[in-house]
Amino acid sequence: MRTDGIYTWTCTTGTCKCDPTAPFCGGPGKVVDLSGPINSANGGAAFTCPKNGTGNCKMRFDFLADLFPTGLTVSNCAFGECAASTDDPGDQDETVGATLGAGVIAGISVASVVGAGILGGLILSMITQRKLKRKPSPGVRKGVTITFKDVSYEMKKSRILNSVSGTAYAGTVTAIMGPSGAGKSTLLDILARKPKSGSVKATLTTNTPTPLSRSAFRRISGYVDQEDVLMPTLTVRETLMYSARFRLPESMSVDEKRARVEEVIDVLGLGAVADSYVGGQGQRGISGGERRRVSIGVELVTSPAVLFLDEPTSGLDSHNAHNIVTLLCSLAHTQHKTIIFTIHQPRSDVFGLFDNVLLLAQGNVLYSGPAKSAEQWAEDRGVPCPRGYNVADHLLDVAISGDVVGVKRDDEKKGESGELRRRGGGGVGGSDNSTRASSIPGAISPQESVAVAINENGGIGHVIVAAEEEDDGQYTVGGLTQLTVLLERSWKNLMRRPVLLGSHVGLSIVLGVFVGGLYFKSDTTLAGIQNRFGSTFFVLSLLGFAGLSAIGTMSRDRILFIREQSNGFYGPIPFYINKILFDAIPLRIIPAIIMGSIAFYMIGYTSTGSNFISFLLVISIFSVNCGLFCLAIGCAIKELGTANLVGSIALLFQMLFAGFLLNQDQIPAPLRWIQYLSLFRYAYESLVITDIAKLQISDTVSGAQVSIPASVVLAKFGFNVDAFARDVVVEVAYGVALLAIIFGFVFWGLKERR
């Protein structure tokens, strides 16, 4: 009961017992034996004292009322002398709001806001999904003629492209050739509207009825990178089907999407391996040529009007390289697609399949025109191709040597392109580009052109569009559909990678038994209390370092996310939610609960009341936080080895400030703030006070019986026995902060930059 800040504890009936080892009870060194009067003492008792402070306290006993009617006064009494702080039953008169405390109320408020935000986002996603399902499905897209003029690119004061111009016609294959460093991939990226890190100046036009924004253009085009980035645990058919579900409109039924996938499998000749795993990353699967065709198929399921490919024959043998180029030519000619790709050194029979060739040297156009006319062009310029020599190899030799008549070397030219570009050469890239483009049926007028500009200082550029069309965004399906498909795919991937999930669950069982056996049935002696401190710290250490696996999974998923997001599969928010859920639940919470449940009862932690639930709650939140912490490091640091090193060192420093290895009250003042950044500090404090605070330490030291409240030891170690609710709220707050940091990295940091 509280009255004006004075707390009174009352016992209506009680008995006293004299300790026979005490001097006043007949023990060693006795002066007088009071065991008789003390053992016969009984009746009521009351203890009155200011709460949690030092001051004058009073103890009143009914059997001493005649001698001390006002009770016995104890000066400067503190908890642990007259009574342990753990014996405080609490203030029964305080309101619920006061009992919760400001931190708990703030935590509940934040949780309410987050819950309302999730509900609002879900409702908005459902509305968007219904809207998208009413949109008509696009038909099979035909090719688009692309005219590019004065494409220049500069990065770090280095000129990569210099006023490159040309046209890529629908229904044809255009090969961009040149030696390494000529600017082939850079030109391809600019034509595909990929964000560049340097400064771009260009004018791009398409023979479409209305101008196309960057996102609109990328919806009707496909881009196949030089390296195949596919999920190895999926089959060929599943890979293509997921691409269809991500990128084909909501209005298309599943059967229609499945039919589109089967059509692509047939076109690419993948029927024999349709149900085989793609493989890669140490997992056996289909061959390199088949994997390249799957990468092409991932883009073909959307029936793109334009298909860009960066070195599609790279890493393939001559047979597979020929098959890939033959396939691309068939797509261009039979389906009237616009195919543009870079290629380094094609075989002669492969070169003969090209419709048009654009030859680059040091960022300038040497030749642009029909592939079959390239040999005559070289002869006309005074560098004839030797008889029986591969024309493609000869063109590369010419580009490297710079011996063609009328073309100056890079160190000789002052901004001009050379005599060749002034004279033209027919086809794409000559000075008569504008004339040729305007003479093509369906060519667009200059006022309909689309200019792609990128900040002169570098960074992601902005699309400047004249008479901008209505833009529906980069993604063809709603966020809810993206998340649903991502969750399904991630679950399938997790089940087909048993090592990842099995290692977490299996090790949690093994380590739970190991820790439980090592600290089996820790009692309340001094050694037992030491074991309780140590076992709690060890459990948290195991869970903390288990979080390092998040760095590896993030490193593996980073490239796939950047590639798929840039190609319009899904947005950063669905990926973020999917990543958090599949890291937190199967890899953090489930293993923590398994290990904690085994260790809790084997060690013999205090199991009264809700202690077991509190224990599992704290270690689950802590395990999730460690996973989020490592995930943030994985997002921030691209190199896997460096990320693991930083994560390990950061966790070690946080362990130092948990309160086990270093007394929190003894930390030097200038460094004391560091402890508040430790994930271990609040989790460790909440666990030890839940287990130990209400125990009584009983032991024999040098033959003397010692019995002290464990709360006194906790206070000496710098722990606050009343801080459980605060510690849990702080751990949750840390989790929210880490979620926000990861969201920032995913939304703004993990973007495609070339």
Coordinates of C-alpha atoms in Angstrom, one line a residue, residues 21-578:
T21 CA 24.5 -21.1 13.7
A22 CA 24.1 -17.4 14.8
P23 CA 25.9 -16.2 18.0
F24 CA 22.6 -15.0 19.5
C25 CA 20.9 -18.3 18.9
G26 CA 23.4 -20.5 20.7
G27 CA 25.9 -20.8 17.8
P28 CA 29.7 -20.4 17.9
G29 CA 30.8 -17.4 19.8
K30 CA 27.5 -17.0 21.6
V31 CA 27.2 -14.2 24.1
V32 CA 23.6 -14.8 25.0
D33 CA 21.1 -17.4 23.8
L34 CA 17.8 -15.8 22.6
S35 CA 16.6 -18.8 20.7
G36 CA 13.7 -19.4 23.1
P37 CA 12.1 -16.0 22.8
I38 CA 12.7 -15.7 19.1
N39 CA 11.3 -19.1 18.3
S40 CA 8.2 -18.4 20.3
A41 CA 7.6 -15.0 18.6
N42 CA 4.6 -14.9 16.3
G43 CA 1.9 -12.6 15.2
G44 CA 1.6 -9.7 12.7
A45 CA 4.4 -7.6 11.3
A46 CA 4.7 -4.4 9.2
F47 CA 7.6 -2.9 7.2
T48 CA 7.4 0.8 6.1
C49 CA 10.0 2.4 3.8
P50 CA 10.4 4.9 0.9
K51 CA 10.4 2.9 -2.3
N52 CA 13.7 2.4 -4.2
G53 CA 15.6 4.8 -2.1
T54 CA 17.6 5.1 1.1
G55 CA 16.0 6.6 4.2
N56 CA 14.6 5.8 7.6
C57 CA 12.5 2.7 7.5
K58 CA 10.5 1.1 10.3
M59 CA 9.8 -2.5 11.3
R60 CA 7.0 -3.2 13.7
F61 CA 6.3 -6.6 15.3
D62 CA 3.2 -7.4 17.3
F63 CA 5.2 -9.4 19.9
L64 CA 7.4 -6.4 20.5
A65 CA 4.6 -3.9 20.7
D66 CA 4.9 -3.5 24.4
L67 CA 8.6 -2.6 24.2
F68 CA 8.6 -0.7 20.9
P69 CA 5.1 0.6 20.3
T70 CA 6.1 2.7 17.3
G71 CA 8.4 0.0 15.8
L72 CA 12.1 -0.2 15.2
T73 CA 13.8 2.6 13.1
V74 CA 16.4 1.5 10.7
S75 CA 18.5 4.4 9.3
N76 CA 19.7 4.6 5.7
C77 CA 18.0 1.3 4.8
A78 CA 18.4 0.2 1.2
F79 CA 17.0 -2.8 -0.7
G80 CA 19.1 -5.9 0.0
E81 CA 19.4 -5.0 3.7
C82 CA 15.9 -5.0 5.1
A83 CA 14.2 -6.5 2.0
A84 CA 15.1 -7.4 -1.6
S85 CA 13.7 -5.3 -4.4
T86 CA 12.3 -8.4 -5.9
D87 CA 10.1 -8.7 -2.8
D88 CA 8.3 -5.6 -3.9
P89 CA 4.8 -6.7 -4.8
G90 CA 4.2 -3.5 -6.8
D91 CA 1.8 -0.6 -6.2
Q92 CA -1.8 -2.0 -6.3
D93 CA -3.1 1.5 -6.5
E94 CA -1.3 2.5 -9.7
T95 CA -3.3 2.7 -12.9
V96 CA -2.7 0.5 -15.9
G97 CA -1.3 3.3 -17.9
A98 CA 1.3 4.1 -15.3
T99 CA 2.2 0.5 -14.9
L100 CA 2.8 0.2 -18.6
G101 CA 5.2 3.1 -18.7
A102 CA 6.0 5.5 -21.5
G103 CA 8.3 3.2 -23.4
V104 CA 5.7 0.4 -23.6
I105 CA 2.9 2.9 -24.6
A106 CA 5.2 4.3 -27.3
G107 CA 5.9 0.8 -28.6
I108 CA 2.2 0.0 -28.7
S109 CA 1.6 3.3 -30.6
V110 CA 4.3 2.5 -33.2
A111 CA 2.9 -1.0 -33.6
S112 CA -0.5 0.4 -34.2
V113 CA 0.8 2.8 -36.8
V114 CA 2.7 0.1 -38.6
G115 CA -0.3 -2.2 -38.6
A116 CA -2.5 0.6 -40.0
G117 CA 0.1 1.2 -42.7
I118 CA 0.2 -2.5 -43.7
L119 CA -3.6 -2.6 -43.8
G120 CA -3.8 0.5 -45.9
G121 CA -1.1 -0.8 -48.3
L122 CA -3.0 -4.1 -48.7
I123 CA -6.2 -2.4 -49.5
L124 CA -4.5 -0.1 -52.1
S125 CA -2.8 -3.1 -53.7
M126 CA -6.1 -4.9 -54.0
I127 CA -7.7 -1.9 -55.7
T128 CA -4.7 -1.6 -58.1
Q129 CA -5.0 -5.3 -58.8
R130 CA -8.6 -5.1 -59.8
K131 CA -7.9 -2.1 -62.0
L132 CA -5.1 -3.9 -63.8
K133 CA -7.3 -7.0 -64.4
R134 CA -9.7 -4.9 -66.4
K135 CA -7.0 -3.7 -68.9
P136 CA -7.0 -5.5 -72.3
S137 CA -4.2 -8.0 -73.0
P138 CA -1.7 -6.9 -75.6
G139 CA -1.3 -9.0 -78.7
V140 CA 2.0 -10.3 -80.2
R141 CA 4.2 -7.3 -80.7
K142 CA 5.9 -6.6 -84.0
G143 CA 9.3 -5.0 -84.3
V144 CA 10.0 -1.3 -83.9
T145 CA 12.5 0.7 -86.0
I146 CA 14.9 2.6 -83.8
T147 CA 16.8 5.6 -85.1
F148 CA 19.6 7.0 -82.9
K149 CA 21.5 10.2 -83.5
D150 CA 24.6 11.7 -82.0
V151 CA 24.9 9.3 -79.2
S152 CA 27.7 10.5 -77.0
Y153 CA 28.8 9.1 -73.6
E154 CA 31.4 10.5 -71.2
M155 CA 32.5 9.1 -67.9
K156 CA 35.1 10.5 -65.6
K157 CA 36.3 12.9 -68.3
S158 CA 36.8 9.9 -70.6
R159 CA 35.0 9.9 -73.9
I160 CA 33.5 6.4 -74.5
L161 CA 31.2 7.2 -77.5
N162 CA 31.5 10.1 -79.9
S163 CA 28.4 11.1 -81.9
V164 CA 27.3 7.6 -82.9
S165 CA 24.3 7.6 -85.2
G166 CA 22.3 4.9 -87.0
T167 CA 19.1 3.0 -87.5
A168 CA 18.1 -0.5 -86.5
Y169 CA 15.2 -1.7 -88.6
A170 CA 12.3 -3.9 -87.6
G171 CA 12.5 -7.5 -88.8
T172 CA 16.3 -7.5 -89.0
V173 CA 19.3 -8.4 -86.9
T174 CA 21.8 -5.7 -86.2
A175 CA 25.2 -6.8 -84.8
I176 CA 27.4 -4.2 -83.0
M177 CA 31.0 -5.2 -83.4
G178 CA 34.3 -3.8 -82.3
P179 CA 37.4 -4.6 -80.2
S180 CA 37.3 -4.6 -76.4
G181 CA 36.8 -1.0 -75.1
A182 CA 35.2 0.2 -78.4
G183 CA 31.9 1.1 -76.6
K184 CA 29.7 -1.8 -77.8
S185 CA 28.0 -2.5 -74.5
T186 CA 27.7 1.2 -73.7
L187 CA 25.9 1.9 -76.9
L188 CA 23.6 -1.1 -76.4
D189 CA 22.7 0.1 -72.9
I190 CA 21.8 3.5 -74.1
L191 CA 19.6 2.2 -76.9
A192 CA 17.9 0.0 -74.3
R193 CA 17.3 3.0 -72.0
K194 CA 19.4 1.5 -69.2
P195 CA 20.5 4.0 -66.5
K196 CA 24.2 5.0 -66.9
S197 CA 26.6 6.4 -64.4
G198 CA 28.2 8.9 -66.8
S199 CA 26.9 11.7 -69.0
V200 CA 24.8 10.8 -72.0
K201 CA 23.7 12.9 -74.9
A202 CA 21.5 11.3 -77.5
T203 CA 18.3 11.5 -79.6
L204 CA 16.3 8.3 -80.0
T205 CA 13.3 7.9 -82.2
T206 CA 10.9 5.0 -82.8
N207 CA 8.3 4.5 -85.5
T208 CA 5.5 4.3 -83.0
P209 CA 2.3 6.4 -83.1
T210 CA 3.2 8.2 -79.9
P211 CA 6.5 8.9 -78.1
L212 CA 7.6 6.3 -75.6
S213 CA 8.8 7.1 -72.1
R214 CA 11.7 5.1 -70.7
S215 CA 9.4 2.7 -68.7
A216 CA 7.0 2.4 -71.7
F217 CA 9.8 1.5 -74.0
R218 CA 11.2 -1.0 -71.6
R219 CA 7.8 -2.7 -71.4
I220 CA 7.9 -3.4 -75.1
S221 CA 11.5 -4.4 -75.2
G222 CA 13.7 -7.2 -73.6
Y223 CA 17.3 -7.2 -72.5
V224 CA 19.5 -10.3 -72.1
D225 CA 22.7 -9.7 -70.2
Q226 CA 26.0 -11.3 -71.0
E227 CA 25.9 -13.4 -67.9
D228 CA 22.9 -15.7 -67.3
V229 CA 21.3 -14.8 -63.9
L230 CA 18.7 -17.5 -63.3
M231 CA 17.4 -19.3 -60.2
P232 CA 19.2 -22.7 -60.2
T233 CA 16.5 -24.5 -58.3
L234 CA 13.8 -23.9 -60.8
T235 CA 13.1 -26.0 -63.9
V236 CA 13.2 -24.4 -67.4
R237 CA 9.4 -24.4 -67.6
E238 CA 9.0 -22.9 -64.1
T239 CA 11.6 -20.2 -64.9
L240 CA 9.7 -19.1 -68.0
M241 CA 6.3 -19.4 -66.2
Y242 CA 7.4 -17.2 -63.4
S243 CA 8.6 -14.6 -65.9
A244 CA 5.2 -14.8 -67.6
R245 CA 3.4 -14.4 -64.3
F246 CA 5.5 -11.4 -63.3
R247 CA 5.4 -9.6 -66.7
L248 CA 2.3 -10.5 -68.6
P249 CA -0.8 -8.5 -67.8
E250 CA -3.2 -9.3 -64.9
S251 CA -6.0 -9.6 -67.5
M252 CA -4.4 -12.7 -69.1
S253 CA -5.5 -16.0 -67.5
V254 CA -3.1 -18.6 -66.2
D255 CA -3.9 -20.9 -69.1
E256 CA -3.1 -18.1 -71.6
K257 CA 0.2 -17.5 -69.9
R258 CA 1.0 -21.2 -69.8
A259 CA 0.2 -21.4 -73.6
R260 CA 2.6 -18.5 -74.2
V261 CA 5.3 -20.3 -72.2
E262 CA 4.8 -23.6 -74.2
E263 CA 5.1 -21.6 -77.4
V264 CA 8.4 -20.1 -76.3
I265 CA 9.7 -23.5 -75.3
D266 CA 8.9 -24.8 -78.7
V267 CA 10.4 -21.8 -80.5
L268 CA 13.7 -22.1 -78.6
G269 CA 13.9 -25.9 -78.9
L270 CA 13.9 -26.5 -75.1
G271 CA 11.3 -29.2 -75.1
A272 CA 13.7 -31.9 -74.2
V273 CA 15.0 -30.1 -71.1
A274 CA 11.7 -28.3 -70.1
D275 CA 11.4 -30.1 -66.8
S276 CA 15.2 -30.1 -66.0
Y277 CA 16.6 -27.9 -63.3
V278 CA 18.4 -24.8 -64.7
G279 CA 21.4 -25.4 -62.3
G280 CA 24.4 -23.2 -61.8
Q281 CA 26.2 -21.9 -58.6
G282 CA 27.6 -25.4 -58.0
Q283 CA 24.4 -27.2 -58.9
R284 CA 24.2 -29.4 -61.9
G285 CA 21.7 -28.5 -64.6
I286 CA 21.3 -27.8 -68.3
S287 CA 24.2 -26.9 -70.6
G288 CA 25.5 -23.4 -71.2
G289 CA 23.9 -23.1 -74.6
E290 CA 20.5 -24.2 -73.2
R291 CA 20.9 -21.8 -70.3
R292 CA 21.5 -19.0 -72.7
R293 CA 18.3 -19.9 -74.6
V294 CA 16.4 -19.9 -71.3
S295 CA 17.7 -16.4 -70.7
I296 CA 16.4 -15.4 -74.1
G297 CA 13.1 -17.1 -73.4
V298 CA 12.6 -15.2 -70.1
E299 CA 12.4 -12.1 -72.3
L300 CA 10.5 -13.7 -75.2
V301 CA 7.5 -14.6 -73.1
T302 CA 6.5 -11.0 -73.1
S303 CA 6.7 -10.9 -77.0
P304 CA 9.0 -7.9 -77.0
A305 CA 9.1 -5.7 -80.1
V306 CA 12.8 -5.1 -79.6
L307 CA 15.3 -7.6 -78.1
F308 CA 18.7 -6.4 -76.9
L309 CA 21.4 -8.9 -76.2
D310 CA 24.9 -8.3 -74.7
E311 CA 27.4 -10.8 -76.1
P312 CA 24.9 -13.6 -76.5
T313 CA 27.6 -16.0 -77.7
S314 CA 30.0 -15.3 -74.9
G315 CA 31.3 -18.4 -73.2
L316 CA 29.7 -20.8 -75.7
D317 CA 31.4 -23.2 -78.1
S318 CA 31.2 -22.5 -81.8
H319 CA 28.3 -24.9 -82.4
N320 CA 26.1 -23.4 -79.6
A321 CA 27.1 -19.8 -80.7
H322 CA 25.9 -20.6 -84.2
N323 CA 22.6 -22.0 -82.9
I324 CA 22.0 -18.9 -80.8
V325 CA 22.6 -16.5 -83.7
T326 CA 20.5 -18.7 -86.0
L327 CA 17.7 -18.6 -83.4
L328 CA 17.9 -14.8 -83.2
C329 CA 17.8 -14.4 -87.0
S330 CA 14.7 -16.7 -87.1
L331 CA 13.0 -14.5 -84.5
A332 CA 13.7 -11.4 -86.5
H333 CA 12.7 -12.7 -89.8
T334 CA 9.7 -14.9 -88.9
Q335 CA 8.2 -12.8 -86.1
H336 CA 9.3 -9.4 -87.4
K337 CA 11.3 -8.6 -84.3
T338 CA 14.0 -6.0 -84.0
I339 CA 17.1 -7.8 -82.7
I340 CA 20.2 -5.8 -81.6
F341 CA 23.2 -7.4 -80.0
T342 CA 26.9 -7.0 -79.4
I343 CA 29.3 -9.6 -80.4
H344 CA 33.1 -9.6 -80.2
Q345 CA 34.6 -12.1 -82.7
P346 CA 32.0 -14.2 -84.6
R347 CA 32.9 -17.1 -86.8
S348 CA 32.6 -16.6 -90.6
D349 CA 29.4 -18.6 -90.9
V350 CA 27.9 -16.7 -87.9
F351 CA 28.9 -13.4 -89.5
G352 CA 27.1 -14.4 -92.7
L353 CA 23.8 -14.6 -90.7
F354 CA 23.8 -10.9 -89.8
D355 CA 21.6 -8.5 -91.7
N356 CA 23.4 -5.3 -90.6
V357 CA 26.7 -4.6 -88.9
L358 CA 27.8 -1.5 -86.9
L359 CA 31.6 -1.5 -86.4
L360 CA 32.9 0.7 -83.6
A361 CA 36.5 1.7 -82.9
Q362 CA 37.4 3.9 -79.9
G363 CA 33.8 5.1 -79.7
N364 CA 33.5 6.1 -83.3
V365 CA 31.6 4.4 -86.2
L366 CA 33.9 2.8 -88.8
Y367 CA 31.3 1.0 -90.8
S368 CA 27.5 0.7 -90.7
G369 CA 25.6 -1.2 -93.3
P370 CA 24.7 -4.7 -94.6
A371 CA 27.0 -7.4 -93.4
K372 CA 27.3 -8.7 -97.0
S373 CA 28.8 -5.4 -98.1
A374 CA 31.4 -5.1 -95.4
E375 CA 34.1 -6.9 -97.4
Q376 CA 33.6 -4.6 -100.3
W377 CA 33.7 -1.5 -98.0
A378 CA 37.0 -2.6 -96.6
E379 CA 38.4 -3.0 -100.1
D380 CA 37.1 0.4 -101.2
R381 CA 39.0 1.9 -98.2
G382 CA 42.3 0.4 -99.1
V383 CA 42.3 -2.5 -96.6
P384 CA 41.1 -5.5 -98.6
C385 CA 40.3 -8.7 -96.8
P386 CA 42.8 -11.5 -97.7
R387 CA 41.3 -14.4 -99.6
G388 CA 40.0 -17.1 -97.3
Y389 CA 40.2 -14.8 -94.3
N390 CA 37.3 -14.4 -91.9
V391 CA 35.7 -11.0 -92.8
A392 CA 34.7 -10.5 -89.1
D393 CA 38.3 -11.0 -88.0
H394 CA 39.5 -8.6 -90.7
L395 CA 37.1 -5.9 -89.6
L396 CA 38.3 -6.2 -86.0
D397 CA 41.9 -5.9 -87.3
V398 CA 41.0 -2.8 -89.2
A399 CA 39.2 -1.3 -86.1
I400 CA 42.2 -2.0 -83.9
S401 CA 44.9 -0.8 -86.3
G402 CA 42.9 2.3 -87.5
D403 CA 44.5 2.0 -90.9
V404 CA 41.3 2.6 -92.9
V405 CA 41.6 5.6 -95.2
G406 CA 40.0 8.7 -93.9
V407 CA 39.6 7.7 -90.3
K408 CA 41.8 9.4 -87.7
R409 CA 43.1 7.8 -84.5
D410 CA 41.6 8.9 -81.2
D411 CA 44.6 11.0 -80.3
E412 CA 44.5 12.8 -83.7
K413 CA 40.9 13.8 -83.9
K414 CA 39.5 16.9 -82.3
G415 CA 35.8 16.2 -82.0
E416 CA 35.2 15.0 -85.5
S417 CA 34.3 11.5 -86.6
G418 CA 36.6 11.2 -89.5
E419 CA 36.3 11.1 -93.3
L420 CA 34.4 7.8 -93.3
R421 CA 31.5 9.1 -91.3
R422 CA 31.3 12.3 -93.4
R423 CA 31.2 10.1 -96.5
G424 CA 28.8 7.6 -95.0
G425 CA 28.9 4.0 -95.9
G426 CA 25.3 3.1 -96.3
G427 CA 23.0 1.5 -93.8
V428 CA 23.1 2.4 -90.2
G429 CA 25.4 5.1 -88.9
G430 CA 26.2 7.1 -92.1
S431 CA 25.6 10.8 -92.5
D432 CA 22.4 10.1 -94.4
N433 CA 20.6 8.6 -91.4
S434 CA 17.9 11.2 -91.2
T435 CA 17.2 10.8 -94.9
R436 CA 17.0 7.1 -94.7
A437 CA 14.8 7.1 -91.6
S438 CA 12.3 9.5 -93.1
S439 CA 12.1 7.4 -96.3
I440 CA 11.1 4.2 -94.4
P441 CA 7.4 3.5 -94.4
G442 CA 6.0 4.4 -90.9
A443 CA 9.1 6.4 -89.9
I444 CA 8.2 9.1 -87.4
S445 CA 8.8 12.8 -87.7
P446 CA 11.5 14.7 -85.7
Q447 CA 9.0 16.4 -83.4
E448 CA 8.0 12.9 -82.1
S449 CA 11.5 12.0 -81.1
V450 CA 12.4 10.9 -77.6
A451 CA 15.6 12.4 -76.0
V452 CA 17.3 10.5 -73.3
A453 CA 19.4 12.8 -71.1
I454 CA 21.6 11.8 -68.1
N455 CA 22.9 14.3 -65.6
E456 CA 26.2 15.7 -66.7
N457 CA 27.6 15.0 -63.3
G458 CA 26.7 11.4 -63.5
G459 CA 24.0 9.4 -61.7
I460 CA 20.6 8.1 -62.8
G461 CA 19.3 10.2 -65.6
H462 CA 15.9 11.4 -66.5
V463 CA 13.8 10.8 -69.7
I464 CA 12.8 14.0 -71.5
V465 CA 9.8 13.2 -73.7
A466 CA 8.0 15.5 -76.1
A467 CA 4.2 15.0 -76.0
E468 CA 4.7 12.3 -73.3
E469 CA 2.2 9.5 -73.5
E470 CA 0.2 8.3 -70.5
D471 CA 2.6 6.1 -68.5
D472 CA 1.3 3.2 -66.5
G473 CA 4.6 2.5 -64.8
Q474 CA 7.3 -0.1 -65.4
Y475 CA 5.3 -3.1 -64.0
T476 CA 2.4 -4.8 -65.7
V477 CA 1.1 -6.6 -62.6
G478 CA 0.1 -5.1 -59.3
G479 CA 2.2 -5.2 -56.1
L480 CA 0.0 -7.8 -54.5
T481 CA 0.5 -10.2 -57.4
Q482 CA 4.2 -9.5 -57.4
L483 CA 4.4 -10.4 -53.7
T484 CA 2.3 -13.5 -54.1
V485 CA 4.4 -14.9 -56.9
L486 CA 7.6 -14.0 -55.1
L487 CA 6.5 -15.8 -52.0
E488 CA 5.6 -18.9 -54.0
R489 CA 8.9 -18.9 -55.8
S490 CA 10.9 -18.3 -52.7
W491 CA 9.1 -21.1 -50.8
K492 CA 9.9 -23.5 -53.7
N493 CA 13.5 -22.3 -53.7
L494 CA 13.8 -22.8 -50.0
M495 CA 12.4 -26.3 -50.1
R496 CA 14.8 -27.2 -52.9
R497 CA 17.8 -25.9 -51.0
P498 CA 17.6 -28.2 -48.0
V499 CA 21.1 -27.4 -46.8
L500 CA 20.2 -23.8 -45.8
L501 CA 17.0 -24.6 -43.9
G502 CA 18.3 -28.0 -42.6
S503 CA 21.5 -26.5 -41.3
H504 CA 19.7 -23.9 -39.3
V505 CA 17.1 -26.3 -37.9
G506 CA 19.6 -29.2 -37.4
L507 CA 22.2 -27.0 -35.7
S508 CA 19.6 -25.4 -33.4
I509 CA 18.7 -28.9 -32.2
V510 CA 22.3 -30.0 -31.7
L511 CA 23.3 -26.7 -30.1
G512 CA 20.3 -26.7 -27.9
V513 CA 21.1 -30.2 -26.5
F514 CA 24.8 -29.2 -26.2
V515 CA 24.1 -26.0 -24.3
G516 CA 21.5 -27.8 -22.1
G517 CA 23.9 -30.6 -21.3
L518 CA 26.8 -28.3 -20.7
Y519 CA 24.9 -26.2 -18.1
F520 CA 22.5 -29.0 -17.1
K521 CA 20.3 -28.2 -14.1
S522 CA 22.1 -25.0 -12.9
D523 CA 21.1 -24.4 -9.3
T524 CA 21.1 -21.3 -7.1
T525 CA 24.5 -21.6 -5.7
L526 CA 27.2 -19.1 -6.7
A527 CA 28.5 -21.5 -9.3
G528 CA 24.9 -22.1 -10.5
I529 CA 24.2 -18.4 -10.9
Q530 CA 27.5 -18.1 -12.8
N531 CA 26.3 -20.9 -15.2
R532 CA 23.0 -19.1 -15.6
F533 CA 24.8 -15.9 -16.6
G534 CA 27.1 -17.8 -18.9
S535 CA 24.5 -20.0 -20.6
T536 CA 22.3 -17.0 -21.4
F537 CA 25.2 -15.2 -23.0
F538 CA 26.2 -18.3 -24.9
V539 CA 22.7 -18.8 -26.3
L540 CA 22.6 -15.2 -27.5
S541 CA 26.0 -15.5 -29.0
L542 CA 25.0 -18.6 -31.0
L543 CA 21.8 -16.9 -32.3
G544 CA 23.8 -13.7 -33.1
F545 CA 26.4 -15.4 -35.2
A546 CA 23.8 -17.5 -36.9
G547 CA 22.5 -14.3 -38.4
L548 CA 25.6 -14.0 -40.5
S549 CA 23.9 -16.4 -43.0
A550 CA 21.8 -13.5 -44.0
I551 CA 24.8 -11.9 -45.7
G552 CA 25.3 -14.9 -47.9
T553 CA 21.7 -15.1 -49.0
M554 CA 21.6 -11.4 -49.7
S555 CA 24.8 -11.6 -51.8
R556 CA 23.2 -14.4 -53.9
D557 CA 19.8 -12.6 -54.2
R558 CA 21.3 -9.2 -54.9
I559 CA 22.2 -9.8 -58.6
L560 CA 19.0 -11.6 -59.3
F561 CA 16.9 -8.8 -57.8
I562 CA 18.8 -6.0 -59.6
R563 CA 18.5 -7.8 -62.9
E564 CA 14.8 -8.7 -62.5
Q565 CA 13.8 -5.4 -61.2
S566 CA 15.5 -3.5 -64.0
N567 CA 13.7 -5.8 -66.5
G568 CA 10.3 -5.1 -65.0
F569 CA 9.6 -8.3 -63.1
Y570 CA 8.7 -6.7 -59.7
G571 CA 9.4 -3.7 -57.6
P572 CA 11.6 -3.2 -54.5
I573 CA 8.7 -3.3 -52.0
P574 CA 7.5 -6.8 -52.8
F575 CA 11.1 -8.0 -52.9
Y576 CA 11.7 -6.3 -49.5
I577 CA 8.7 -7.9 -47.8
N578 CA 9.5 -11.3 -49.3

